[in-house]
PDB file of C-alpha atoms and ligand atoms in Angstrom:
ATOM      1  CA  MET A   1     -10.658   4.978  22.814  1.00 93.00           C
ATOM      2  CA  ARG A   2      -7.484   6.091  21.067  1.00 97.00           C
ATOM      3  CA  LEU A   3      -6.049   3.325  18.925  1.00 98.00           C
ATOM      4  CA  GLY A   4      -2.520   3.576  17.605  1.00 98.00           C
ATOM      5  CA  ALA A   5      -1.875   2.157  14.149  1.00 98.00           C
ATOM      6  CA  LEU A   6       1.493   1.561  12.541  1.00 98.00           C
ATOM      7  CA  GLU A   7       1.800   0.518   8.927  1.00 98.00           C
ATOM      8  CA  ALA A   8       5.427  -0.557   8.838  1.00 97.00           C
ATOM      9  CA  GLY A   9       6.527  -0.635   5.226  1.00 93.00           C
ATOM     10  CA  GLY A  10       9.822  -1.230   3.511  1.00 89.00           C
ATOM     11  CA  THR A  11       9.976   2.330   2.210  1.00 91.00           C
ATOM     12  CA  LYS A  12       7.928   4.279   4.761  1.00 95.00           C
ATOM     13  CA  MET A  13       6.337   4.050   8.167  1.00 97.00           C
ATOM     14  CA  VAL A  14       2.799   5.390   8.437  1.00 98.00           C
ATOM     15  CA  MET A  15       1.638   6.194  11.951  1.00 98.00           C
ATOM     16  CA  GLY A  16      -1.909   7.071  12.890  1.00 98.00           C
ATOM     17  CA  VAL A  17      -4.404   7.377  15.715  1.00 98.00           C
ATOM     18  CA  LEU A  18      -7.939   6.095  15.120  1.00 98.00           C
ATOM     19  CA  ASP A  19     -11.099   6.053  17.178  1.00 98.00           C
ATOM     20  CA  GLU A  20     -13.050   2.836  17.784  1.00 97.00           C
ATOM     21  CA  ASN A  21     -15.038   3.431  14.571  1.00 97.00           C
ATOM     22  CA  MET A  22     -11.765   3.549  12.600  1.00 97.00           C
ATOM     23  CA  LYS A  23     -11.973   7.259  11.940  1.00 98.00           C
ATOM     24  CA  ILE A  24      -8.419   8.487  11.467  1.00 97.00           C
ATOM     25  CA  LEU A  25      -7.861  11.261  14.008  1.00 98.00           C
ATOM     26  CA  SER A  26      -4.290  12.027  13.053  1.00 97.00           C
ATOM     27  CA  SER A  27      -1.556  10.514  10.933  1.00 97.00           C
ATOM     28  CA  THR A  28       1.950  11.121   9.709  1.00 98.00           C
ATOM     29  CA  SER A  29       4.732   9.186   8.058  1.00 98.00           C
ATOM     30  CA  CYS A  30       8.494   8.945   7.899  1.00 98.00           C
ATOM     31  CA  PRO A  31      10.857   7.156   5.509  1.00 97.00           C
ATOM     32  CA  THR A  32      12.111   3.738   6.588  1.00 96.00           C
ATOM     33  CA  ARG A  33      15.848   4.068   7.244  1.00 97.00           C
ATOM     34  CA  LEU A  34      17.984   2.103   9.679  1.00 97.00           C
ATOM     35  CA  PRO A  35      15.962   0.584  12.541  1.00 97.00           C
ATOM     36  CA  ALA A  36      17.209   2.771  15.422  1.00 96.00           C
ATOM     37  CA  GLU A  37      16.562   6.141  13.802  1.00 97.00           C
ATOM     38  CA  THR A  38      13.312   5.027  12.187  1.00 98.00           C
ATOM     39  CA  MET A  39      11.875   3.651  15.418  1.00 97.00           C
ATOM     40  CA  GLN A  40      12.856   6.844  17.207  1.00 97.00           C
ATOM     41  CA  ASP A  41      10.463   8.758  14.933  1.00 98.00           C
ATOM     42  CA  VAL A  42       7.767   6.104  15.337  1.00 98.00           C
ATOM     43  CA  THR A  43       7.850   6.000  19.125  1.00 97.00           C
ATOM     44  CA  ALA A  44       8.101   9.800  19.374  1.00 97.00           C
ATOM     45  CA  PHE A  45       4.805  10.095  17.473  1.00 98.00           C
ATOM     46  CA  PHE A  46       2.912   7.563  19.592  1.00 98.00           C
ATOM     47  CA  ALA A  47       4.401   8.736  22.901  1.00 95.00           C
ATOM     48  CA  ASN A  48       2.674  12.096  22.343  1.00 93.00           C
ATOM     49  CA  GLU A  49      -0.711  10.620  21.412  1.00 96.00           C
ATOM     50  CA  SER A  50      -1.703   8.845  24.666  1.00 95.00           C
ATOM     51  CA  ILE A  51      -2.908   5.718  22.877  1.00 98.00           C
ATOM     52  CA  ASP A  52      -4.705   2.832  24.618  1.00 97.00           C
ATOM     53  CA  ALA A  53      -3.348   0.093  22.345  1.00 98.00           C
ATOM     54  CA  LEU A  54      -1.267  -0.297  19.202  1.00 98.00           C
ATOM     55  CA  GLY A  55      -1.691  -2.426  16.090  1.00 98.00           C
ATOM     56  CA  ILE A  56       1.211  -3.075  13.732  1.00 98.00           C
ATOM     57  CA  ALA A  57       0.715  -3.993  10.084  1.00 98.00           C
ATOM     58  CA  SER A  58       4.234  -5.044   9.247  1.00 97.00           C
ATOM     59  CA  PHE A  59       6.274  -5.775   6.172  1.00 93.00           C
ATOM     60  CA  GLY A  60       7.662  -9.265   6.246  1.00 85.00           C
ATOM     61  CA  PRO A  61       8.731 -11.820   6.700  1.00 92.00           C
ATOM     62  CA  VAL A  62       7.781 -11.421  10.351  1.00 95.00           C
ATOM     63  CA  ASN A  63       7.588 -14.010  13.137  1.00 97.00           C
ATOM     64  CA  LEU A  64       3.904 -14.347  14.110  1.00 96.00           C
ATOM     65  CA  ASN A  65       4.262 -17.426  16.300  1.00 95.00           C
ATOM     66  CA  LYS A  66       3.061 -16.282  19.725  1.00 94.00           C
ATOM     67  CA  GLN A  67       4.845 -19.208  21.408  1.00 95.00           C
ATOM     68  CA  SER A  68       8.212 -18.073  20.049  1.00 95.00           C
ATOM     69  CA  ASP A  69      10.772 -16.012  21.996  1.00 95.00           C
ATOM     70  CA  THR A  70      11.152 -13.834  18.941  1.00 96.00           C
ATOM     71  CA  PHE A  71       7.422 -13.264  18.302  1.00 97.00           C
ATOM     72  CA  GLY A  72       6.972  -9.979  16.485  1.00 97.00           C
ATOM     73  CA  SER A  73      10.501  -9.847  15.056  1.00 97.00           C
ATOM     74  CA  ILE A  74      11.332  -9.272  11.413  1.00 96.00           C
ATOM     75  CA  THR A  75      12.999 -12.463  10.155  1.00 95.00           C
ATOM     76  CA  ASN A  76      14.985 -13.022   6.951  1.00 89.00           C
ATOM     77  CA  SER A  77      14.116  -9.711   5.305  1.00 84.00           C
ATOM     78  CA  PRO A  78      16.072  -8.687   2.221  1.00 82.00           C
ATOM     79  CA  LYS A  79      16.465  -5.385   4.106  1.00 86.00           C
ATOM     80  CA  LEU A  80      19.548  -6.560   5.966  1.00 90.00           C
ATOM     81  CA  ALA A  81      19.553  -3.878   8.678  1.00 94.00           C
ATOM     82  CA  TRP A  82      16.064  -5.004   9.691  1.00 96.00           C
ATOM     83  CA  ARG A  83      16.846  -8.715   9.809  1.00 95.00           C
ATOM     84  CA  ASN A  84      15.919 -10.092  13.254  1.00 96.00           C
ATOM     85  CA  PHE A  85      14.801  -6.647  14.432  1.00 97.00           C
ATOM     86  CA  PRO A  86      12.405  -7.087  17.391  1.00 97.00           C
ATOM     87  CA  MET A  87       9.663  -4.763  16.136  1.00 97.00           C
ATOM     88  CA  LEU A  88       7.076  -5.765  18.736  1.00 97.00           C
ATOM     89  CA  ASP A  89       9.414  -5.821  21.770  1.00 97.00           C
ATOM     90  CA  ASN A  90      10.950  -2.506  20.786  1.00 97.00           C
ATOM     91  CA  LEU A  91       7.552  -0.787  20.745  1.00 97.00           C
ATOM     92  CA  ARG A  92       6.359  -2.584  23.882  1.00 96.00           C
ATOM     93  CA  GLU A  93       9.297  -1.246  25.861  1.00 96.00           C
ATOM     94  CA  ALA A  94       8.837   2.254  24.504  1.00 96.00           C
ATOM     95  CA  LEU A  95       5.062   2.579  24.809  1.00 96.00           C
ATOM     96  CA  ASN A  96       3.835   0.208  27.524  1.00 94.00           C
ATOM     97  CA  VAL A  97       0.415  -0.486  25.934  1.00 97.00           C
ATOM     98  CA  PRO A  98      -1.117  -3.734  24.577  1.00 97.00           C
ATOM     99  CA  ILE A  99       0.236  -4.347  21.075  1.00 98.00           C
ATOM    100  CA  ALA A 100      -0.870  -6.658  18.263  1.00 98.00           C
ATOM    101  CA  ILE A 101       1.103  -7.409  15.130  1.00 98.00           C
ATOM    102  CA  ASP A 102       0.249  -9.041  11.809  1.00 98.00           C
ATOM    103  CA  THR A 103       1.399  -8.806   8.215  1.00 97.00           C
ATOM    104  CA  ASP A 104       0.529  -5.675   6.259  1.00 96.00           C
ATOM    105  CA  VAL A 105      -1.520  -7.761   3.822  1.00 97.00           C
ATOM    106  CA  ASN A 106      -3.460  -9.580   6.548  1.00 98.00           C
ATOM    107  CA  ALA A 107      -4.235  -6.202   8.120  1.00 98.00           C
ATOM    108  CA  ALA A 108      -5.475  -4.925   4.762  1.00 98.00           C
ATOM    109  CA  ALA A 109      -7.650  -8.028   4.322  1.00 98.00           C
ATOM    110  CA  LEU A 110      -9.124  -7.484   7.783  1.00 98.00           C
ATOM    111  CA  ALA A 111      -9.809  -3.819   7.030  1.00 98.00           C
ATOM    112  CA  GLU A 112     -11.507  -4.569   3.715  1.00 98.00           C
ATOM    113  CA  ALA A 113     -13.605  -7.361   5.257  1.00 98.00           C
ATOM    114  CA  THR A 114     -14.675  -5.107   8.125  1.00 98.00           C
ATOM    115  CA  LEU A 115     -15.317  -1.791   6.382  1.00 98.00           C
ATOM    116  CA  GLY A 116     -14.322  -2.039   2.732  1.00 98.00           C
ATOM    117  CA  ALA A 117     -14.845  -3.953  -0.491  1.00 98.00           C
ATOM    118  CA  ALA A 118     -15.356  -7.303   1.257  1.00 98.00           C
ATOM    119  CA  LYS A 119     -17.488  -5.882   4.080  1.00 98.00           C
ATOM    120  CA  GLY A 120     -19.380  -8.536   5.967  1.00 97.00           C
ATOM    121  CA  LEU A 121     -17.639 -11.471   4.263  1.00 98.00           C
ATOM    122  CA  ARG A 122     -15.888 -14.064   6.389  1.00 98.00           C
ATOM    123  CA  ASP A 123     -13.658 -15.282   3.567  1.00 98.00           C
ATOM    124  CA  CYS A 124     -11.552 -13.073   1.372  1.00 98.00           C
ATOM    125  CA  VAL A 125      -8.096 -12.897  -0.138  1.00 98.00           C
ATOM    126  CA  TYR A 126      -6.326  -9.569  -0.557  1.00 98.00           C
ATOM    127  CA  PHE A 127      -3.459  -9.504  -3.047  1.00 98.00           C
ATOM    128  CA  THR A 128      -1.080  -6.592  -3.216  1.00 97.00           C
ATOM    129  CA  VAL A 129       0.832  -6.230  -6.472  1.00 97.00           C
ATOM    130  CA  GLY A 130       3.643  -3.710  -6.403  1.00 95.00           C
ATOM    131  CA  THR A 131       7.379  -3.952  -5.751  1.00 93.00           C
ATOM    132  CA  GLY A 132       6.542  -7.417  -4.479  1.00 94.00           C
ATOM    133  CA  ILE A 133       3.434  -9.568  -4.379  1.00 97.00           C
ATOM    134  CA  GLY A 134       1.796 -10.616  -1.130  1.00 96.00           C
ATOM    135  CA  ALA A 135      -1.530 -11.933   0.040  1.00 98.00           C
ATOM    136  CA  GLY A 136      -3.605 -11.577   3.166  1.00 98.00           C
ATOM    137  CA  VAL A 137      -6.082 -14.362   3.838  1.00 98.00           C
ATOM    138  CA  LEU A 138      -9.237 -14.152   5.927  1.00 98.00           C
ATOM    139  CA  SER A 139     -10.764 -17.607   6.295  1.00 98.00           C
ATOM    140  CA  GLU A 140     -13.984 -18.197   8.232  1.00 98.00           C
ATOM    141  CA  GLY A 141     -13.410 -14.873   9.966  1.00 97.00           C
ATOM    142  CA  ASN A 142      -9.836 -15.622  11.012  1.00 97.00           C
ATOM    143  CA  LEU A 143      -6.617 -14.241   9.623  1.00 97.00           C
ATOM    144  CA  VAL A 144      -4.516 -17.140   8.357  1.00 97.00           C
ATOM    145  CA  HIS A 145      -0.925 -17.503   9.547  1.00 95.00           C
ATOM    146  CA  GLY A 146      -0.038 -21.185   9.476  1.00 93.00           C
ATOM    147  CA  MET A 147       3.513 -22.248  10.241  1.00 93.00           C
ATOM    148  CA  ILE A 148       5.033 -18.892   9.227  1.00 91.00           C
ATOM    149  CA  HIS A 149       2.556 -16.894   7.143  1.00 93.00           C
ATOM    150  CA  PRO A 150       1.487 -17.204   3.537  1.00 94.00           C
ATOM    151  CA  GLU A 151       4.057 -16.018   0.959  1.00 95.00           C
ATOM    152  CA  TRP A 152       1.690 -16.227  -1.971  1.00 97.00           C
ATOM    153  CA  GLY A 153       3.840 -14.122  -4.274  1.00 97.00           C
ATOM    154  CA  HIS A 154       6.365 -16.947  -4.401  1.00 97.00           C
ATOM    155  CA  THR A 155       4.027 -19.645  -5.615  1.00 98.00           C
ATOM    156  CA  VAL A 156       4.881 -21.110  -9.005  1.00 98.00           C
ATOM    157  CA  VAL A 157       3.034 -19.803 -12.059  1.00 98.00           C
ATOM    158  CA  ALA A 158       3.002 -21.181 -15.589  1.00 98.00           C
ATOM    159  CA  ARG A 159       5.187 -19.123 -17.935  1.00 98.00           C
ATOM    160  CA  ARG A 160       3.276 -18.125 -21.055  1.00 98.00           C
ATOM    161  CA  ASP A 161       4.672 -19.039 -24.498  1.00 97.00           C
ATOM    162  CA  ASP A 162       4.970 -15.392 -25.549  1.00 97.00           C
ATOM    163  CA  GLU A 163       6.804 -14.390 -22.354  1.00 98.00           C
ATOM    164  CA  PRO A 164       9.944 -12.421 -23.319  1.00 98.00           C
ATOM    165  CA  LEU A 165      11.774 -13.364 -20.110  1.00 98.00           C
ATOM    166  CA  THR A 166      13.284 -16.822 -19.808  1.00 98.00           C
ATOM    167  CA  ARG A 167      12.939 -16.576 -16.045  1.00 98.00           C
ATOM    168  CA  GLY A 168      11.278 -14.180 -13.626  1.00 98.00           C
ATOM    169  CA  VAL A 169      13.122 -11.470 -11.681  1.00 98.00           C
ATOM    170  CA  CYS A 170      12.861 -13.147  -8.244  1.00 96.00           C
ATOM    171  CA  PRO A 171      16.396 -13.986  -7.052  1.00 95.00           C
ATOM    172  CA  TYR A 172      15.109 -17.145  -5.364  1.00 95.00           C
ATOM    173  CA  HIS A 173      12.796 -18.641  -7.979  1.00 97.00           C
ATOM    174  CA  ALA A 174      12.837 -18.919 -11.746  1.00 98.00           C
ATOM    175  CA  HIS A 175       9.064 -19.079 -12.172  1.00 98.00           C
ATOM    176  CA  CYS A 176       7.233 -17.489  -9.231  1.00 98.00           C
ATOM    177  CA  ALA A 177       4.398 -14.966  -9.425  1.00 98.00           C
ATOM    178  CA  GLU A 178       6.486 -12.133  -7.993  1.00 97.00           C
ATOM    179  CA  GLY A 179       9.202 -12.857 -10.543  1.00 98.00           C
ATOM    180  CA  TYR A 180       6.773 -12.524 -13.450  1.00 98.00           C
ATOM    181  CA  ALA A 181       4.134 -10.040 -12.261  1.00 98.00           C
ATOM    182  CA  SER A 182       5.672  -7.564  -9.774  1.00 97.00           C
ATOM    183  CA  GLY A 183       6.373  -3.971 -10.794  1.00 97.00           C
ATOM    184  CA  PRO A 184      10.122  -4.693 -11.215  1.00 97.00           C
ATOM    185  CA  SER A 185       9.342  -7.614 -13.555  1.00 98.00           C
ATOM    186  CA  MET A 186       7.502  -5.216 -15.893  1.00 98.00           C
ATOM    187  CA  GLN A 187      10.451  -2.833 -15.854  1.00 97.00           C
ATOM    188  CA  THR A 188      12.880  -5.677 -16.677  1.00 98.00           C
ATOM    189  CA  ARG A 189      10.667  -7.195 -19.366  1.00 98.00           C
ATOM    190  CA  TRP A 190       9.726  -4.034 -21.253  1.00 98.00           C
ATOM    191  CA  GLY A 191      12.623  -1.738 -20.374  1.00 98.00           C
ATOM    192  CA  VAL A 192      10.317   0.936 -18.953  1.00 97.00           C
ATOM    193  CA  PRO A 193       8.201   1.101 -15.799  1.00 96.00           C
ATOM    194  CA  GLY A 194       4.705  -0.336 -16.186  1.00 96.00           C
ATOM    195  CA  GLN A 195       3.174   3.101 -15.654  1.00 96.00           C
ATOM    196  CA  ASP A 196       4.793   4.297 -18.906  1.00 97.00           C
ATOM    197  CA  LEU A 197       3.138   1.587 -21.011  1.00 98.00           C
ATOM    198  CA  PRO A 198      -0.103   2.459 -22.859  1.00 98.00           C
ATOM    199  CA  ASP A 199      -3.370   0.690 -22.034  1.00 98.00           C
ATOM    200  CA  ASP A 200      -3.337  -1.285 -25.282  1.00 97.00           C
ATOM    201  CA  HIS A 201       0.197  -2.666 -24.798  1.00 98.00           C
ATOM    202  CA  ARG A 202       0.312  -6.455 -24.649  1.00 97.00           C
ATOM    203  CA  ALA A 203       2.108  -6.107 -21.309  1.00 98.00           C
ATOM    204  CA  TRP A 204      -1.242  -5.835 -19.541  1.00 98.00           C
ATOM    205  CA  ASP A 205      -2.697  -9.042 -20.921  1.00 98.00           C
ATOM    206  CA  LEU A 206       0.439 -10.935 -19.926  1.00 98.00           C
ATOM    207  CA  GLU A 207       0.367  -9.328 -16.478  1.00 98.00           C
ATOM    208  CA  ALA A 208      -3.286 -10.258 -16.110  1.00 98.00           C
ATOM    209  CA  TYR A 209      -2.550 -13.845 -17.142  1.00 98.00           C
ATOM    210  CA  TYR A 210      -0.146 -14.278 -14.214  1.00 98.00           C
ATOM    211  CA  LEU A 211      -2.418 -12.520 -11.727  1.00 98.00           C
ATOM    212  CA  ALA A 212      -5.312 -14.696 -12.886  1.00 98.00           C
ATOM    213  CA  GLN A 213      -3.259 -17.748 -11.938  1.00 98.00           C
ATOM    214  CA  LEU A 214      -2.943 -16.351  -8.401  1.00 98.00           C
ATOM    215  CA  CYS A 215      -6.700 -15.814  -8.273  1.00 98.00           C
ATOM    216  CA  LEU A 216      -7.333 -19.332  -9.528  1.00 98.00           C
ATOM    217  CA  THR A 217      -5.034 -20.819  -6.891  1.00 98.00           C
ATOM    218  CA  ALA A 218      -6.900 -18.834  -4.238  1.00 98.00           C
ATOM    219  CA  MET A 219     -10.238 -20.131  -5.502  1.00 98.00           C
ATOM    220  CA  MET A 220      -9.025 -23.722  -5.527  1.00 98.00           C
ATOM    221  CA  THR A 221      -7.339 -23.629  -2.104  1.00 98.00           C
ATOM    222  CA  VAL A 222      -8.907 -21.294   0.476  1.00 97.00           C
ATOM    223  CA  SER A 223     -12.069 -20.654  -1.558  1.00 98.00           C
ATOM    224  CA  PRO A 224     -12.597 -16.945  -0.823  1.00 98.00           C
ATOM    225  CA  SER A 225     -15.994 -15.287  -1.224  1.00 98.00           C
ATOM    226  CA  ARG A 226     -14.242 -12.349  -2.879  1.00 98.00           C
ATOM    227  CA  ILE A 227     -10.766 -11.578  -4.202  1.00 98.00           C
ATOM    228  CA  LEU A 228      -9.340  -8.074  -3.918  1.00 98.00           C
ATOM    229  CA  LEU A 229      -6.298  -6.849  -5.802  1.00 98.00           C
ATOM    230  CA  GLY A 230      -4.516  -3.686  -4.718  1.00 97.00           C
ATOM    231  CA  GLY A 231      -1.033  -2.183  -4.844  1.00 95.00           C
ATOM    232  CA  GLY A 232       0.754   0.101  -7.280  1.00 94.00           C
ATOM    233  CA  VAL A 233       0.527  -2.122 -10.372  1.00 97.00           C
ATOM    234  CA  MET A 234      -3.239  -2.502  -9.925  1.00 97.00           C
ATOM    235  CA  HIS A 235      -3.844   1.214 -10.419  1.00 96.00           C
ATOM    236  CA  ARG A 236      -4.132   0.411 -14.131  1.00 96.00           C
ATOM    237  CA  ASP A 237      -7.881  -0.035 -14.675  1.00 94.00           C
ATOM    238  CA  VAL A 238      -7.507  -2.165 -17.815  1.00 97.00           C
ATOM    239  CA  LEU A 239      -6.118  -4.987 -15.672  1.00 98.00           C
ATOM    240  CA  PHE A 240      -9.339  -6.013 -13.942  1.00 98.00           C
ATOM    241  CA  PRO A 241     -11.356  -7.012 -17.041  1.00 98.00           C
ATOM    242  CA  LEU A 242      -8.320  -8.880 -18.376  1.00 98.00           C
ATOM    243  CA  ILE A 243      -7.798 -10.735 -15.099  1.00 98.00           C
ATOM    244  CA  ARG A 244     -11.489 -11.737 -14.982  1.00 98.00           C
ATOM    245  CA  LYS A 245     -11.280 -12.954 -18.587  1.00 98.00           C
ATOM    246  CA  HIS A 246      -8.248 -15.131 -17.839  1.00 98.00           C
ATOM    247  CA  VAL A 247      -9.722 -16.447 -14.598  1.00 98.00           C
ATOM    248  CA  THR A 248     -12.850 -17.520 -16.450  1.00 98.00           C
ATOM    249  CA  GLN A 249     -10.753 -19.232 -19.125  1.00 98.00           C
ATOM    250  CA  LEU A 250      -8.424 -20.949 -16.651  1.00 98.00           C
ATOM    251  CA  LEU A 251     -11.358 -22.044 -14.505  1.00 97.00           C
ATOM    252  CA  GLY A 252     -12.840 -23.975 -17.403  1.00 97.00           C
ATOM    253  CA  GLY A 253     -16.273 -23.936 -15.812  1.00 96.00           C
ATOM    254  CA  TYR A 254     -15.061 -26.160 -12.991  1.00 97.00           C
ATOM    255  CA  LEU A 255     -16.505 -24.266 -10.029  1.00 97.00           C
ATOM    256  CA  GLU A 256     -20.151 -23.378  -9.639  1.00 96.00           C
ATOM    257  CA  HIS A 257     -21.400 -20.743  -7.237  1.00 97.00           C
ATOM    258  CA  GLU A 258     -23.738 -17.817  -7.596  1.00 97.00           C
ATOM    259  CA  ARG A 259     -20.902 -15.431  -6.682  1.00 97.00           C
ATOM    260  CA  LEU A 260     -18.986 -16.561  -9.745  1.00 97.00           C
ATOM    261  CA  ASN A 261     -21.831 -15.450 -12.013  1.00 96.00           C
ATOM    262  CA  ASP A 262     -20.756 -11.873 -11.354  1.00 97.00           C
ATOM    263  CA  MET A 263     -17.006 -11.746 -11.833  1.00 98.00           C
ATOM    264  CA  ASP A 264     -17.057  -7.930 -11.620  1.00 98.00           C
ATOM    265  CA  THR A 265     -17.810  -8.131  -7.920  1.00 98.00           C
ATOM    266  CA  TYR A 266     -16.018 -11.425  -7.266  1.00 98.00           C
ATOM    267  CA  ILE A 267     -12.644 -10.009  -8.369  1.00 98.00           C
ATOM    268  CA  CYS A 268     -12.390  -6.314  -7.624  1.00 98.00           C
ATOM    269  CA  ALA A 269     -10.365  -3.437  -6.221  1.00 98.00           C
ATOM    270  CA  PRO A 270     -10.087  -2.696  -2.503  1.00 98.00           C
ATOM    271  CA  ALA A 271     -12.208   0.221  -1.258  1.00 98.00           C
ATOM    272  CA  LEU A 272     -10.093   1.687   1.521  1.00 97.00           C
ATOM    273  CA  TYR A 273      -6.998   2.649  -0.461  1.00 90.00           C
ATOM    274  CA  PRO A 274      -4.695   4.223   0.612  1.00 90.00           C
ATOM    275  CA  ASP A 275      -5.764   3.667   4.220  1.00 95.00           C
ATOM    276  CA  SER A 276      -6.415  -0.089   4.325  1.00 95.00           C
ATOM    277  CA  GLY A 277      -3.102  -0.819   6.086  1.00 95.00           C
ATOM    278  CA  LEU A 278      -3.633   1.882   8.683  1.00 97.00           C
ATOM    279  CA  ILE A 279      -7.263   0.901   9.291  1.00 98.00           C
ATOM    280  CA  GLY A 280      -6.224  -2.765   9.483  1.00 98.00           C
ATOM    281  CA  ALA A 281      -3.630  -1.865  12.102  1.00 98.00           C
ATOM    282  CA  GLY A 282      -6.314   0.095  13.965  1.00 98.00           C
ATOM    283  CA  LEU A 283      -8.577  -2.975  13.954  1.00 98.00           C
ATOM    284  CA  LEU A 284      -5.717  -5.104  15.306  1.00 98.00           C
ATOM    285  CA  ALA A 285      -5.272  -2.552  18.102  1.00 98.00           C
ATOM    286  CA  LYS A 286      -9.005  -2.640  18.860  1.00 98.00           C
ATOM    287  CA  ARG A 287      -8.915  -6.453  19.106  1.00 95.00           C
ATOM    288  CA  VAL A 288      -5.960  -6.504  21.477  1.00 94.00           C
ATOM    289  CA  LYS A 289      -7.501  -3.764  23.637  1.00 86.00           C
ATOM    290  CA  LYS A 290     -10.720  -5.765  24.061  1.00 75.00           C
ATOM    291  CA  ARG A 291      -8.915  -8.861  25.284  1.00 70.00           C
TER     292      ARG A 291
HETATM  293 ZN1   ZN B 301      10.037 -15.941  -5.718  1.00 53.25          ZN
END
């Protein structure tokens, strides 16, 4: 079985072919430009690979309502050229194979729960913390979509007293998680990119405080068996112990479960980086092929 996988990102498109065991047989990427020229590169790659099915792990927001006429279209993306672009229909016409689509973060959650850091678990939340903040949710073995799909990065967080910003950097919300904890928020707050700040800078404790609030909300709502945090900002190793410390403090001893006795495994890094999106897309392709 040759499974096509497309990780459609805001800055680049990663295309790959995987076998049924999720071994990556070939892959390439191209920068995300205007839709027509970008999709030309994408379809040219897959047209030469004789794939049996395709999975798309897409940037969002994307319409995932199968009953809708515009299922599989990008919706109100800040990338204006991509707004309302029919990602799924475009690839269906070009490739004529079964195609599945989900968010990039849901695909990553599926990959990690199948083969990675949450292997074998039926409940996990995967946060990505980079240019934006998003979350994929696997609940009782199912990827959660709901009415649209979760936009966890835009949930409200409590601003800390020592926060230098009076509001976060999100253009929509004064006090959302993305506004206070995304990569761009660090740049705005400290005047340099997060990667230029030393490990002992107070930036990391503040960052961890906001990310801990996301973890706490996850624990109190969908109750995951494990929480994974990936993305560019999370490459800083000092963050994990700080996040666990804040989660424990914010939790106040309220929840009891044996998993919470070992915070080092309850809140941890994904294992499949940088391939979790591609492998997730491959798993989506495998599911749609089986149907
Ligand atoms: Zn926001």
